[in-house]
Amino acid sequence: MFTVSQTSRAWFIDRARQAREERLVQKERERAAIGIQAHVRSFLCRNRLQREIRREIDEFFKADDSGSSKRSALCIFKIARKLLFLFRIKEDNERFEKLCRCILSSMDAENEPKVWYVSLALSKDLTLLWIKQIKDILWHCCEFLEQLKPEILQDSKLVTLYLTMLVTFTDASTWKILRGKGENLRPAMNHICANIMGHLNQRGLYSVLQILLTRGLARPRPCLSKGTLTAAFSLALRPVVAAQFSDNLIRPFLVHIMSVPALVTHLGTVTPERLAILESHEMLCKFITFLRDEDRCCDVCESLEGCHTLCLMGNLLHLGSLSPRVLEEETDGFVNLLTQMLCYCQKYVSQKKSNLTHWHPVLGWFSQSVDYGLNESMPLITKQLQFLWGVPLIRIFFSDILSKKLLEGQEPAAHVQPASPQNVLPVKNLLKRAFQKSASVRNILKPVGGKRVDSTEVQKVCNICVLYQTSLTTLTQIRLQILTGLTYLDDLLPKLWAFICELGPHGGLKLFLECLNNDTEESKQLLAMLMLFCDCSRHLITILDDIEVYEEQISFKLEELVTISSFLNSFVFKMIWDGIIENAKGETLELFQSVHGWLMVLYERDCRRRFAPEDHWLRKDLKPSVLFQELDKDRKRAQLILQYIPHVIPHKNRVLLFRNMVTKEKEKLGLVETSSASPHVTHITIRRSRMLEDGYEQLRQLSQHAMKGVIRVKFVNDLGVDEAGIDQDGVFKEFLEEIIKRVFDPALNLFKTTSGDERLYPSPTSYIHENYLQLFEFVGKMLGKAVYEGIVVDVPFASFFLSQLLGHHHSVFYSSVDELPSLDSEFYKNLTSIKRYDGDIADLGLTLSYDEDVMGQLVCHELIPGGKTIPVTNENKISYIHLMAHFRMHTQIKNQTAALISGFRSIIKPEWIRMFSTPELQRLISGDNAEIDLEDLK
């Protein structure tokens, strides 16, 4: 198809193309080879040059070490240029160290201007080059400081060296060139120092100092010497002072330096002179002025994140404790900035663990990243935070409230020692204090109204209350410490209550109910005040014993507790009945929990020992018939009344309601006889001589449904002959009463009696019985069956045991010490005498253990692991009292109680009896007017 000439031409063209491409490839190879050779020659040449320069540098320093003669500044300058030309931080670290020592040595020379390294700054030809060189050298010093570990001895020496370099060349005050005639040069030299410092700041000096200070101080014992810490802090403060406290420099100082963990604590311990300089410059006042602006404060917090924000807050609080005058003048600004910082942290505080949270020892579960390197310094940070709820700051913040008089002829007294470093007050004599209390005269505080809520005084107090309430919800792991500190002054809470009573046109309930319906900032602040009052008062009443509440009447008089409880009862009732709580969340729910918690603590205290008049807790405007109608319609508010404040309903109506619940369940389970069906009946045969054994064997195997159903009992004698005169239900009632009489007989040793009023509780030595836990479960079922069927049994239980039956011991407000008198009043008096002991409790020779005579043998129970070797001291005596009470009433009988409760709840649902208090539960079991005679049980 193609001619020969055409084919030959195509082949020739193709061949030429290939030859051309091969020539191009060859040229590229030659060019690449030449380039590689050039790079290799360049590399080898540079290496050779660098080796020669390094050799020259080494010889320079070797000759310098011999000390034959001092090198001139120009020689040092030239050798420094060569070192900086090829400087590599890993390879030239020793050479750089020698250069720095050489430079510092030149600055120490006496009357030798040509030796002083800084003298080159006066040379017209070298000034700019020298400034650039010293900037580079000082920044390399910063790079080394970033990497060094001050806890290592060799590194700590280098830290000192490089800090000395930075200190020397950022301040001209120590330069010998300025002495005498050189004084005229000072302005120019100061300008050069400012130039150098500005350069270092731009490159990140504050970040370097932060890393160095954190490494050296974020540990239980600091590893920075006095000189090192002084130098580092002086370096940090110099730019701020030089710039006349410009905002542009106060911000990085706050972010990088004041956020170093417990910095102020370490300064006060290691180099107090630096703290004096901070105070002389009134730095706290300048910090407050800067941070009181919301945008600036938010910017600082976001730069730090939560963990380091706490560190900054701790340092500011520590400074505040050292400058009370500043706090008195700047209270509003200081309170606002602390609140903003806590609010920032609060945004990331979580209620539970998740994949997005980390554990923080102060904040709890936290949804920001946590710097675990701060954990070692966290005890010191916590101590700094404690200044917030220490007496001095509380006196400053609440000065307007505390200045008002409640008592005549009596100074306010303190009652408990909080965990804060600055409260070192003597323990007061109990008898003297009781006399003072009884001798004092005080008007009972009741809501009167009259104070405008928009006044400056009210706004100030509200802001302070918001601060403390925010700290309670943010610093979750030290919440109890905060509450203890806030309740330290006996007169703060009653005066805060007096302040609350004066608010609004009429005072009290109406104002706060109006706040619930208003979503204004003012309303939120007023409610925060109420929450703080409730949280603190609840904590106070929880930790006070009966003597302190009823006889000494610490903080509140009993009449005031009546007024307060009436206010709280009405407030909680209105929140529920008006539907506010039904869909509440966030702040409204927290408010309800605070008010309700304080209310229930007062109610339970009144149930144990009355301080309120009869029918005080009832709501006369709530008719039981209306409530029952709403319950039948499944109205939410009626159910919430039963869940939260059943005490507002008369006891007899709650008993009827309980019986109604039981009847409804029986109908649901088919246990009630109807015209169309009869319930299943369980028949058991019991020998009178072995009533307990036979009843236990035949009933313990029954299902839950069968136990709730009809049980028919047939008594037989020892020969198996039926007894005459058997009726429908009377025999079972007789059987149940007899069984309960026998199992609760103390002689059987399943139960013991309390000293004094001889009430029953599980015996700690009941384990001697075979299958004792199954026996207790059986007893629980029998007791539950009696209550289920409405059979009254004369069994007087100890109050603390009834509390456990109701589940009160799981409440965060439950106190074992408060219940202890119901077990052993003498033991309770002995324990509380330890609390009031004025001397050194260690002299009594007590340990965290309890020795008990168990069937003739002395047994030592450790209250905590290793407790028998841990002495009781003034610091841990409160813990000892609570541990001892918890052991006697819970730990010793934990298994027996759990088994009995398990059996009881298999018949009686827990929610049915939660509407009763402990005395009311006893009345439900034994009847309202039953004469309880323990001898009759024996």
mmCIF file with all atom_site columns, N, CA, C and O in Angstrom, residues 423-443:
data_model
loop_
_atom_site.group_PDB
_atom_site.id
_atom_site.type_symbol
_atom_site.label_atom_id
_atom_site.label_alt_id
_atom_site.label_comp_id
_atom_site.label_asym_id
_atom_site.label_entity_id
_atom_site.label_seq_id
_atom_site.pdbx_PDB_ins_code
_atom_site.Cartn_x
_atom_site.Cartn_y
_atom_site.Cartn_z
_atom_site.occupancy
_atom_site.B_iso_or_equiv
_atom_site.pdbx_formal_charge
_atom_site.auth_seq_id
_atom_site.auth_comp_id
_atom_site.auth_asym_id
_atom_site.auth_atom_id
_atom_site.pdbx_PDB_model_num
ATOM 1  N N  . ASN A 1 423 ? -7.257  31.428 108.313 1.00 0.00 ? 423 ASN A N  1
ATOM 2  C CA . ASN A 1 423 ? -8.154  31.469 109.460 1.00 0.00 ? 423 ASN A CA 1
ATOM 3  C C  . ASN A 1 423 ? -7.505  30.773 110.638 1.00 0.00 ? 423 ASN A C  1
ATOM 4  O O  . ASN A 1 423 ? -7.614  29.566 110.781 1.00 0.00 ? 423 ASN A O  1
ATOM 5  N N  . VAL A 1 424 ? -6.827  31.516 111.444 1.00 0.00 ? 424 VAL A N  1
ATOM 6  C CA . VAL A 1 424 ? -6.170  30.903 112.597 1.00 0.00 ? 424 VAL A CA 1
ATOM 7  C C  . VAL A 1 424 ? -6.780  31.539 113.835 1.00 0.00 ? 424 VAL A C  1
ATOM 8  O O  . VAL A 1 424 ? -6.249  32.489 114.391 1.00 0.00 ? 424 VAL A O  1
ATOM 9  N N  . LEU A 1 425 ? -7.959  31.043 114.222 1.00 0.00 ? 425 LEU A N  1
ATOM 10 C CA . LEU A 1 425 ? -8.670  31.605 115.364 1.00 0.00 ? 425 LEU A CA 1
ATOM 11 C C  . LEU A 1 425 ? -8.734  30.586 116.495 1.00 0.00 ? 425 LEU A C  1
ATOM 12 O O  . LEU A 1 425 ? -8.872  29.392 116.262 1.00 0.00 ? 425 LEU A O  1
ATOM 13 N N  . PRO A 1 426 ? -8.666  31.031 117.751 1.00 0.00 ? 426 PRO A N  1
ATOM 14 C CA . PRO A 1 426 ? -8.705  30.086 118.871 1.00 0.00 ? 426 PRO A CA 1
ATOM 15 C C  . PRO A 1 426 ? -10.076 29.458 119.024 1.00 0.00 ? 426 PRO A C  1
ATOM 16 O O  . PRO A 1 426 ? -11.098 30.052 118.699 1.00 0.00 ? 426 PRO A O  1
ATOM 17 N N  . VAL A 1 427 ? -10.120 28.239 119.539 1.00 0.00 ? 427 VAL A N  1
ATOM 18 C CA . VAL A 1 427 ? -11.381 27.563 119.824 1.00 0.00 ? 427 VAL A CA 1
ATOM 19 C C  . VAL A 1 427 ? -11.988 28.179 121.079 1.00 0.00 ? 427 VAL A C  1
ATOM 20 O O  . VAL A 1 427 ? -11.324 28.323 122.099 1.00 0.00 ? 427 VAL A O  1
ATOM 21 N N  . LYS A 1 428 ? -13.249 28.556 121.023 1.00 0.00 ? 428 LYS A N  1
ATOM 22 C CA . LYS A 1 428 ? -13.852 29.258 122.149 1.00 0.00 ? 428 LYS A CA 1
ATOM 23 C C  . LYS A 1 428 ? -14.324 28.278 123.213 1.00 0.00 ? 428 LYS A C  1
ATOM 24 O O  . LYS A 1 428 ? -14.724 27.164 122.927 1.00 0.00 ? 428 LYS A O  1
ATOM 25 N N  . ASN A 1 429 ? -14.308 28.783 124.421 1.00 0.00 ? 429 ASN A N  1
ATOM 26 C CA . ASN A 1 429 ? -14.762 27.961 125.543 1.00 0.00 ? 429 ASN A CA 1
ATOM 27 C C  . ASN A 1 429 ? -16.265 27.745 125.454 1.00 0.00 ? 429 ASN A C  1
ATOM 28 O O  . ASN A 1 429 ? -17.035 28.691 125.279 1.00 0.00 ? 429 ASN A O  1
ATOM 29 N N  . LEU A 1 430 ? -16.686 26.482 125.558 1.00 0.00 ? 430 LEU A N  1
ATOM 30 C CA . LEU A 1 430 ? -18.094 26.120 125.345 1.00 0.00 ? 430 LEU A CA 1
ATOM 31 C C  . LEU A 1 430 ? -19.020 26.781 126.367 1.00 0.00 ? 430 LEU A C  1
ATOM 32 O O  . LEU A 1 430 ? -20.031 27.378 126.022 1.00 0.00 ? 430 LEU A O  1
ATOM 33 N N  . LEU A 1 431 ? -18.665 26.718 127.650 1.00 0.00 ? 431 LEU A N  1
ATOM 34 C CA . LEU A 1 431 ? -19.546 27.258 128.687 1.00 0.00 ? 431 LEU A CA 1
ATOM 35 C C  . LEU A 1 431 ? -19.667 28.779 128.559 1.00 0.00 ? 431 LEU A C  1
ATOM 36 O O  . LEU A 1 431 ? -20.754 29.340 128.667 1.00 0.00 ? 431 LEU A O  1
ATOM 37 N N  . LYS A 1 432 ? -18.522 29.416 128.282 1.00 0.00 ? 432 LYS A N  1
ATOM 38 C CA . LYS A 1 432 ? -18.531 30.870 128.124 1.00 0.00 ? 432 LYS A CA 1
ATOM 39 C C  . LYS A 1 432 ? -19.417 31.273 126.961 1.00 0.00 ? 432 LYS A C  1
ATOM 40 O O  . LYS A 1 432 ? -20.217 32.211 127.041 1.00 0.00 ? 432 LYS A O  1
ATOM 41 N N  . ARG A 1 433 ? -19.311 30.494 125.882 1.00 0.00 ? 433 ARG A N  1
ATOM 42 C CA . ARG A 1 433 ? -20.065 30.809 124.685 1.00 0.00 ? 433 ARG A CA 1
ATOM 43 C C  . ARG A 1 433 ? -21.559 30.593 124.899 1.00 0.00 ? 433 ARG A C  1
ATOM 44 O O  . ARG A 1 433 ? -22.389 31.403 124.493 1.00 0.00 ? 433 ARG A O  1
ATOM 45 N N  . ALA A 1 434 ? -21.909 29.491 125.576 1.00 0.00 ? 434 ALA A N  1
ATOM 46 C CA . ALA A 1 434 ? -23.318 29.215 125.859 1.00 0.00 ? 434 ALA A CA 1
ATOM 47 C C  . ALA A 1 434 ? -23.915 30.331 126.719 1.00 0.00 ? 434 ALA A C  1
ATOM 48 O O  . ALA A 1 434 ? -25.053 30.768 126.523 1.00 0.00 ? 434 ALA A O  1
ATOM 49 N N  . PHE A 1 435 ? -23.123 30.831 127.680 1.00 0.00 ? 435 PHE A N  1
ATOM 50 C CA . PHE A 1 435 ? -23.583 31.933 128.526 1.00 0.00 ? 435 PHE A CA 1
ATOM 51 C C  . PHE A 1 435 ? -23.820 33.195 127.705 1.00 0.00 ? 435 PHE A C  1
ATOM 52 O O  . PHE A 1 435 ? -24.821 33.888 127.865 1.00 0.00 ? 435 PHE A O  1
ATOM 53 N N  . GLN A 1 436 ? -22.867 33.470 126.784 1.00 0.00 ? 436 GLN A N  1
ATOM 54 C CA . GLN A 1 436 ? -23.013 34.650 125.931 1.00 0.00 ? 436 GLN A CA 1
ATOM 55 C C  . GLN A 1 436 ? -24.268 34.551 125.078 1.00 0.00 ? 436 GLN A C  1
ATOM 56 O O  . GLN A 1 436 ? -24.990 35.521 124.897 1.00 0.00 ? 436 GLN A O  1
ATOM 57 N N  . LYS A 1 437 ? -24.499 33.354 124.534 1.00 0.00 ? 437 LYS A N  1
ATOM 58 C CA . LYS A 1 437 ? -25.680 33.161 123.673 1.00 0.00 ? 437 LYS A CA 1
ATOM 59 C C  . LYS A 1 437 ? -26.960 33.448 124.460 1.00 0.00 ? 437 LYS A C  1
ATOM 60 O O  . LYS A 1 437 ? -27.858 34.126 124.000 1.00 0.00 ? 437 LYS A O  1
ATOM 61 N N  . SER A 1 438 ? -27.035 32.872 125.675 1.00 0.00 ? 438 SER A N  1
ATOM 62 C CA . SER A 1 438 ? -28.262 33.018 126.451 1.00 0.00 ? 438 SER A CA 1
ATOM 63 C C  . SER A 1 438 ? -28.435 34.454 126.938 1.00 0.00 ? 438 SER A C  1
ATOM 64 O O  . SER A 1 438 ? -29.547 34.925 127.133 1.00 0.00 ? 438 SER A O  1
ATOM 65 N N  . ALA A 1 439 ? -27.308 35.168 127.134 1.00 0.00 ? 439 ALA A N  1
ATOM 66 C CA . ALA A 1 439 ? -27.381 36.523 127.653 1.00 0.00 ? 439 ALA A CA 1
ATOM 67 C C  . ALA A 1 439 ? -27.696 37.546 126.565 1.00 0.00 ? 439 ALA A C  1
ATOM 68 O O  . ALA A 1 439 ? -28.041 38.681 126.852 1.00 0.00 ? 439 ALA A O  1
ATOM 69 N N  . SER A 1 440 ? -27.544 37.154 125.293 1.00 0.00 ? 440 SER A N  1
ATOM 70 C CA . SER A 1 440 ? -27.733 38.117 124.206 1.00 0.00 ? 440 SER A CA 1
ATOM 71 C C  . SER A 1 440 ? -29.206 38.333 123.911 1.00 0.00 ? 440 SER A C  1
ATOM 72 O O  . SER A 1 440 ? -30.054 37.500 124.195 1.00 0.00 ? 440 SER A O  1
ATOM 73 N N  . VAL A 1 441 ? -29.483 39.487 123.325 1.00 0.00 ? 441 VAL A N  1
ATOM 74 C CA . VAL A 1 441 ? -30.855 39.825 122.960 1.00 0.00 ? 441 VAL A CA 1
ATOM 75 C C  . VAL A 1 441 ? -30.881 40.102 121.466 1.00 0.00 ? 441 VAL A C  1
ATOM 76 O O  . VAL A 1 441 ? -30.074 40.878 120.963 1.00 0.00 ? 441 VAL A O  1
ATOM 77 N N  . ARG A 1 442 ? -31.811 39.487 120.766 1.00 0.00 ? 442 ARG A N  1
ATOM 78 C CA . ARG A 1 442 ? -31.878 39.712 119.324 1.00 0.00 ? 442 ARG A CA 1
ATOM 79 C C  . ARG A 1 442 ? -33.323 39.652 118.880 1.00 0.00 ? 442 ARG A C  1
ATOM 80 O O  . ARG A 1 442 ? -34.072 38.761 119.275 1.00 0.00 ? 442 ARG A O  1
ATOM 81 N N  . ASN A 1 443 ? -33.690 40.572 118.045 1.00 0.00 ? 443 ASN A N  1
ATOM 82 C CA . ASN A 1 443 ? -35.028 40.527 117.466 1.00 0.00 ? 443 ASN A CA 1
ATOM 83 C C  . ASN A 1 443 ? -35.122 39.365 116.497 1.00 0.00 ? 443 ASN A C  1
ATOM 84 O O  . ASN A 1 443 ? -34.214 39.133 115.710 1.00 0.00 ? 443 ASN A O  1
#
